[in-house]
Coordinates of C-alpha atoms and ligand atoms in Angstrom, one line a residue:
M145 CA 60.4 -10.1 93.2
K146 CA 57.1 -9.4 95.0
T147 CA 55.0 -6.4 94.5
I148 CA 51.7 -7.4 96.3
P149 CA 51.8 -6.3 99.9
S150 CA 51.7 -9.2 102.4
D151 CA 48.5 -8.0 104.0
S152 CA 46.5 -7.5 100.8
P153 CA 43.3 -9.7 100.8
I154 CA 43.8 -12.5 98.2
F155 CA 41.0 -14.8 97.2
V156 CA 41.9 -18.3 96.0
A157 CA 38.8 -19.6 94.3
G158 CA 39.0 -23.4 94.3
H159 CA 41.5 -23.7 97.2
R160 CA 40.7 -27.4 97.9
G161 CA 41.6 -28.6 94.4
L162 CA 44.9 -29.6 92.9
V163 CA 45.8 -26.1 91.7
G164 CA 44.2 -24.1 94.5
S165 CA 45.9 -26.0 97.2
A166 CA 49.2 -25.5 95.5
V167 CA 48.5 -21.7 95.2
L168 CA 47.7 -21.6 98.9
R169 CA 51.0 -23.4 99.7
A170 CA 52.9 -20.9 97.5
L171 CA 51.2 -17.9 99.1
E172 CA 52.0 -19.2 102.5
R173 CA 55.6 -19.6 101.5
Q174 CA 55.5 -16.0 100.4
S175 CA 54.1 -15.0 103.8
S176 CA 50.8 -13.6 102.5
R177 CA 48.8 -12.9 105.6
N178 CA 45.4 -12.3 104.3
I179 CA 44.3 -15.3 102.2
L180 CA 40.5 -15.7 101.7
T181 CA 38.9 -19.0 100.8
A182 CA 35.4 -20.4 100.7
T183 CA 34.4 -24.0 100.5
R184 CA 31.8 -25.3 98.1
E185 CA 29.4 -25.6 101.0
Q186 CA 29.9 -22.0 102.0
L187 CA 29.7 -20.5 98.5
D188 CA 28.4 -21.9 95.2
L189 CA 30.6 -20.2 92.7
R190 CA 28.0 -20.8 90.0
D191 CA 25.5 -18.5 91.7
Q192 CA 26.0 -14.9 90.7
A193 CA 24.0 -13.4 93.6
A194 CA 25.9 -15.5 96.2
V195 CA 29.3 -14.6 94.6
N196 CA 28.4 -10.9 94.6
Y197 CA 27.4 -11.1 98.2
W198 CA 30.6 -12.8 99.2
F199 CA 32.8 -10.3 97.3
K200 CA 30.9 -7.4 98.9
A201 CA 31.4 -8.9 102.4
N202 CA 35.1 -9.9 101.9
R203 CA 36.5 -7.3 99.5
P204 CA 39.4 -9.3 97.9
E205 CA 41.9 -7.1 96.1
Y206 CA 43.6 -10.0 94.2
V207 CA 41.9 -13.1 92.9
Y208 CA 43.2 -16.5 91.7
L209 CA 40.4 -18.0 89.6
V210 CA 41.5 -21.6 89.7
A211 CA 38.1 -23.2 90.5
G212 CA 36.2 -25.5 88.1
T213 CA 35.0 -28.9 87.3
V214 CA 37.9 -30.8 85.8
G215 CA 38.6 -34.4 84.8
G216 CA 40.3 -36.7 82.3
I217 CA 39.3 -37.9 78.9
F218 CA 36.6 -40.3 80.1
A219 CA 34.9 -37.8 82.5
N220 CA 35.0 -35.1 79.8
S221 CA 33.2 -37.4 77.3
T222 CA 30.6 -38.7 79.7
R223 CA 29.7 -35.6 81.6
P224 CA 29.9 -32.8 79.0
A225 CA 27.0 -30.8 80.5
E226 CA 28.7 -30.4 83.9
F227 CA 32.0 -29.5 82.3
I228 CA 30.5 -26.7 80.2
Y229 CA 27.9 -25.4 82.6
D230 CA 29.9 -25.4 85.8
N231 CA 32.9 -23.8 84.2
L232 CA 31.1 -21.2 82.2
M233 CA 29.1 -20.1 85.2
I234 CA 32.1 -20.1 87.6
H235 CA 34.2 -18.0 85.2
A236 CA 31.4 -15.6 84.6
T237 CA 30.3 -15.0 88.2
V238 CA 33.8 -14.5 89.5
V239 CA 35.0 -12.2 86.7
H240 CA 31.8 -10.2 87.0
A241 CA 32.0 -9.8 90.8
A242 CA 35.7 -9.0 90.6
H243 CA 34.7 -6.1 88.3
L244 CA 31.8 -5.0 90.4
Y245 CA 33.8 -4.9 93.7
G246 CA 36.9 -3.3 92.3
V247 CA 39.4 -6.2 92.4
K248 CA 42.9 -4.9 91.5
K249 CA 44.0 -7.9 89.6
L250 CA 42.6 -11.3 88.7
L251 CA 44.5 -14.3 87.3
Y252 CA 42.3 -16.8 85.4
L253 CA 43.6 -20.3 84.7
G254 CA 42.6 -22.1 81.5
S255 CA 43.9 -25.3 79.9
S256 CA 46.0 -26.3 76.9
C257 CA 42.9 -28.0 75.5
I258 CA 41.8 -24.6 74.2
Y259 CA 44.0 -25.1 71.2
P260 CA 42.8 -26.8 68.0
R261 CA 43.1 -30.6 67.9
D262 CA 45.6 -30.6 65.0
C263 CA 47.5 -27.5 66.1
R264 CA 51.0 -27.0 64.9
Q265 CA 53.5 -28.0 67.7
P266 CA 54.7 -26.5 69.9
M267 CA 51.4 -24.6 70.3
R268 CA 51.8 -20.8 70.3
E269 CA 49.3 -18.5 72.0
E270 CA 48.3 -17.1 68.6
A271 CA 46.8 -20.5 67.6
L272 CA 43.7 -19.9 69.7
L273 CA 40.5 -20.3 67.6
S274 CA 42.5 -21.2 64.5
G275 CA 40.9 -24.6 64.0
Y276 CA 38.5 -27.3 65.3
L277 CA 38.8 -28.5 68.9
E278 CA 39.3 -32.1 70.1
P279 CA 35.7 -33.5 70.2
S280 CA 36.1 -35.4 73.5
N281 CA 36.7 -32.3 75.5
E282 CA 35.1 -29.6 73.3
P283 CA 32.5 -28.4 75.9
Y284 CA 35.2 -28.0 78.5
A285 CA 37.5 -26.2 76.0
V286 CA 34.7 -23.8 74.9
A287 CA 34.1 -22.9 78.6
K288 CA 37.9 -22.3 79.0
I289 CA 38.0 -20.2 75.9
A290 CA 35.0 -18.2 77.2
G291 CA 37.1 -17.5 80.4
I292 CA 39.9 -15.9 78.3
K293 CA 37.3 -13.8 76.4
L294 CA 35.6 -12.7 79.6
C295 CA 38.9 -11.4 81.0
Q296 CA 39.7 -9.6 77.7
A297 CA 36.2 -8.1 77.4
Y298 CA 36.2 -6.8 81.0
R299 CA 39.7 -5.4 80.4
R300 CA 38.6 -3.6 77.2
Q301 CA 35.3 -2.3 78.4
Y302 CA 36.1 -1.5 82.1
G303 CA 39.9 -1.4 82.2
C304 CA 40.1 -4.4 84.6
N305 CA 43.6 -5.9 85.0
F306 CA 42.4 -9.5 84.4
I307 CA 45.0 -11.9 83.0
S308 CA 44.9 -15.5 81.7
A309 CA 47.4 -18.3 82.0
M310 CA 47.1 -21.6 80.0
P311 CA 48.8 -24.5 81.8
T312 CA 49.7 -27.8 80.2
N313 CA 48.6 -31.1 81.8
L314 CA 49.1 -30.9 85.6
Y315 CA 49.7 -33.4 88.4
G316 CA 50.8 -33.4 92.1
P317 CA 49.4 -33.6 95.6
F318 CA 45.6 -33.4 96.1
D319 CA 45.0 -34.6 92.6
N320 CA 42.0 -36.9 91.8
F321 CA 43.0 -40.6 91.8
D322 CA 39.6 -41.9 90.9
L323 CA 40.1 -44.3 87.9
E324 CA 37.0 -43.2 86.0
S325 CA 37.3 -39.4 86.3
S326 CA 41.1 -38.7 86.8
H327 CA 43.7 -37.6 84.4
V328 CA 46.3 -40.1 83.1
L329 CA 49.1 -39.4 85.6
P330 CA 47.3 -40.0 88.9
A331 CA 45.4 -42.9 87.2
L332 CA 48.7 -44.6 86.3
I333 CA 50.1 -44.1 89.8
R334 CA 47.0 -45.7 91.3
K335 CA 47.0 -48.5 88.7
F336 CA 50.6 -49.5 89.3
H337 CA 50.2 -49.1 93.1
D338 CA 47.1 -51.3 93.2
A339 CA 48.8 -53.9 90.9
R340 CA 51.7 -54.0 93.3
V341 CA 49.6 -54.4 96.4
E342 CA 47.5 -57.2 94.7
A343 CA 50.7 -58.8 93.2
N344 CA 49.1 -58.5 89.8
R345 CA 51.8 -58.0 87.1
K346 CA 49.6 -56.7 84.3
V347 CA 48.6 -53.0 84.2
T348 CA 46.2 -51.8 81.5
I349 CA 46.8 -48.4 79.9
W350 CA 44.0 -46.8 77.9
G351 CA 44.5 -46.1 74.2
S352 CA 47.5 -46.9 72.0
G353 CA 50.1 -45.3 74.2
S354 CA 51.3 -43.1 71.3
P355 CA 49.6 -39.7 72.2
R356 CA 52.2 -37.2 73.4
R357 CA 51.6 -35.0 76.5
E358 CA 53.5 -32.4 78.5
F359 CA 53.3 -32.6 82.4
L360 CA 53.9 -29.8 84.9
Y361 CA 54.2 -30.4 88.6
V362 CA 51.5 -28.3 90.3
D363 CA 53.8 -26.5 92.7
D364 CA 55.7 -25.2 89.7
L365 CA 52.4 -24.0 88.2
A366 CA 51.5 -22.2 91.5
D367 CA 55.0 -20.6 91.4
A368 CA 54.3 -19.4 87.8
C369 CA 50.8 -18.1 88.9
L370 CA 52.4 -15.9 91.7
F371 CA 55.1 -14.8 89.2
L372 CA 52.5 -13.7 86.7
M373 CA 50.3 -12.1 89.3
D374 CA 53.3 -9.9 90.1
S375 CA 54.6 -9.2 86.7
Y376 CA 52.3 -9.9 83.8
N377 CA 49.7 -7.3 82.8
E378 CA 48.8 -8.2 79.2
E379 CA 45.5 -8.9 77.5
N380 CA 46.8 -11.9 75.7
H381 CA 46.8 -15.2 77.5
I382 CA 50.2 -16.9 78.3
N383 CA 51.2 -20.6 78.2
V384 CA 52.7 -22.3 81.2
G385 CA 54.5 -25.6 80.9
T386 CA 57.9 -27.4 80.8
G387 CA 58.5 -27.4 77.1
Q388 CA 59.1 -31.2 77.1
D389 CA 56.6 -33.9 76.2
L390 CA 56.7 -37.7 76.0
T391 CA 54.4 -40.5 74.8
I392 CA 51.8 -42.0 77.2
R393 CA 53.8 -45.3 76.9
E394 CA 56.9 -43.5 78.0
L395 CA 55.0 -41.9 80.9
A396 CA 53.6 -45.3 81.9
E397 CA 57.1 -46.8 81.9
S398 CA 58.4 -43.9 84.1
V399 CA 55.5 -44.4 86.6
R400 CA 56.1 -48.2 86.5
D401 CA 59.8 -47.8 87.2
I402 CA 59.0 -45.7 90.3
V403 CA 55.9 -47.6 91.6
Y404 CA 56.2 -51.2 90.5
P405 CA 59.2 -52.1 88.4
G406 CA 58.1 -55.7 87.9
A407 CA 54.8 -54.8 86.1
A408 CA 54.0 -55.4 82.4
L409 CA 52.1 -52.9 80.3
E410 CA 49.0 -53.8 78.3
F411 CA 47.2 -51.3 76.0
D412 CA 43.5 -51.2 75.7
T413 CA 42.9 -49.7 72.2
S414 CA 39.2 -49.7 72.6
K415 CA 39.7 -46.6 74.8
P416 CA 40.2 -43.2 73.2
D417 CA 43.6 -41.5 72.6
G418 CA 42.2 -38.0 72.4
T419 CA 44.4 -35.2 71.0
P420 CA 47.5 -36.7 69.3
R421 CA 49.9 -34.2 70.8
K422 CA 49.9 -31.3 73.2
L423 CA 53.1 -29.4 73.7
L424 CA 53.1 -25.7 74.6
D425 CA 55.3 -23.0 73.1
L426 CA 56.8 -21.2 76.1
S427 CA 58.7 -18.4 74.3
R428 CA 56.5 -15.7 75.9
L429 CA 56.9 -17.1 79.4
H430 CA 60.7 -17.8 79.1
K431 CA 61.2 -14.2 77.8
L432 CA 59.7 -13.0 81.1
G433 CA 62.3 -15.1 83.0
W434 CA 60.2 -17.9 84.4
R435 CA 61.1 -21.6 84.1
N436 CA 59.9 -24.7 85.9
R437 CA 62.1 -26.4 88.5
I438 CA 60.7 -29.9 89.2
D439 CA 61.5 -32.5 86.5
L440 CA 59.0 -35.3 85.7
N441 CA 60.6 -38.2 87.5
H442 CA 61.1 -36.1 90.7
G443 CA 57.5 -34.9 90.4
I444 CA 56.1 -38.4 90.0
R445 CA 58.1 -39.5 93.1
L446 CA 56.7 -36.6 95.2
T447 CA 53.2 -37.3 94.0
Y448 CA 53.5 -41.0 94.8
D449 CA 54.9 -40.2 98.2
W450 CA 51.9 -37.9 98.8
Y451 CA 49.5 -40.6 97.5
T452 CA 50.8 -43.4 99.8
E453 CA 50.8 -41.0 102.8
S454 CA 47.2 -40.0 102.0
L455 CA 46.2 -43.7 101.8
R456 CA 47.9 -44.3 105.2
L457 CA 46.0 -41.5 106.8
S458 CA 42.6 -42.2 105.1
P459 CA 42.6 -45.7 103.4
L460 CA 39.1 -45.3 102.0
T461 CA 39.4 -41.8 100.4
P462 CA 42.7 -41.5 98.6
S463 CA 41.1 -39.1 96.1
S464 CA 40.3 -35.4 96.8
G465 CA 37.5 -35.3 94.3
E466 CA 37.8 -33.7 91.0
K467 CA 37.1 -30.1 91.5
R468 CA 40.2 -28.1 90.7
Ligands
LIG560 O1 44.9 -37.2 81.1 P1 43.9 -37.5 80.1 O2 42.7 -38.1 80.6 O3 43.5 -36.3 79.3 O4 44.5 -38.6 79.1 P2 43.9 -35.5 78.0 C1 45.7 -38.4 78.4 C2 46.0 -39.7 77.6 O5 46.4 -40.7 78.5 C3 44.9 -40.2 76.7 C4 45.7 -41.9 78.1 O6 45.5 -40.6 75.4 C5 44.4 -41.4 77.4 O7 43.8 -42.3 76.6 N1 45.5 -42.8 79.2 C6 46.1 -44.0 79.3 C7 44.7 -42.6 80.3 N2 45.7 -44.6 80.5 C8 44.8 -43.8 81.1 C9 44.1 -43.8 82.3 O8 44.1 -44.8 83.0 N3 43.3 -42.7 82.6 C10 43.3 -41.6 81.8 N4 42.5 -40.6 82.2 N5 43.9 -41.5 80.6 C11 42.3 -33.8 79.1 C12 41.1 -33.1 78.8 O9 42.8 -34.4 78.0 O10 43.4 -32.9 79.5 C13 40.7 -32.0 79.7 O11 40.1 -34.1 78.7 C14 41.9 -31.2 80.1 O12 39.8 -31.2 79.0 C15 43.1 -32.0 80.5 O13 42.3 -30.3 79.1 C16 44.3 -31.2 80.8 O14 45.2 -34.9 78.0 O15 43.6 -36.3 76.8

């Protein structure tokens, strides 16, 4: 089903990142003919005047707000100011400009870290603000919660059709593979790949290996975003995931089996584990009729293929940076 006309102007904010590039691919598959983008050099999304000017000049009718500063557990704990400031500003400027310039619909993308650290599993949408957040990513989570509240407030006061989706941990092409700032899945792909190239059998995994996480391939997420843009019009945010989780140890074993089957795992328990478990409740999304298609092993293979190809094309810059 597709209700948005193919020539409607659609702005993908953050089109160079993991999610934005997947949304672009999905829109192109859907034959959207009027996709608007702006690089960071062309438009600083943290600058309200610049964002207003851009909206006035380009008049998008639909907006995918998938831009932001993102990163893994280490980046979140060492650069909290950037994570809260950049994300708060980007959410506020884009939502406000979308209201000022009459955007018909906006989809805002949050994160599953908005839920309390010790949330009952699987995590239902209603659990938002029901307990304390995980300290290692609290500033980022607060900015992500503010994004949901912005969409709700502009809907209540001005009648804007702004919706929010909360994805689980994501991975795929154009992810950030930098070992200090990346999330766990690209970090593991890189670690096992480097170990294979260097014929080093030992690969170090951060933490105890016992935290549980749920991973969604980014093209599945993009498909869900287009589906929700077409069919979801509620004030409440909606979870997007696979409904399946595994331990970090199991994840590392899966990546090892694909990238470097001879490797041995070693756990560095001086590194933090973060949230013990993050599994989303998907009842709301499943009721609407959406389910993911790409299973984890297939998704890891696709991502590893993309990574090795990007290394071949550009050996010195395998990472796309860490802006979403
Ligand atoms: O993906 P990740 O950095 O983020 O880490 P979170 C997930 C788990 O993998 C943690 C472990 O228990 C890490 O200790 N891990 C093992 C590793 N080896 C590695 C490694 O080499 N690199 C990394 N990065 N982790 C993030 C939040 O939490 O999730 C963000 O910080 C955001 O705010 C994102 O919400 C989705 O899942 O713990």
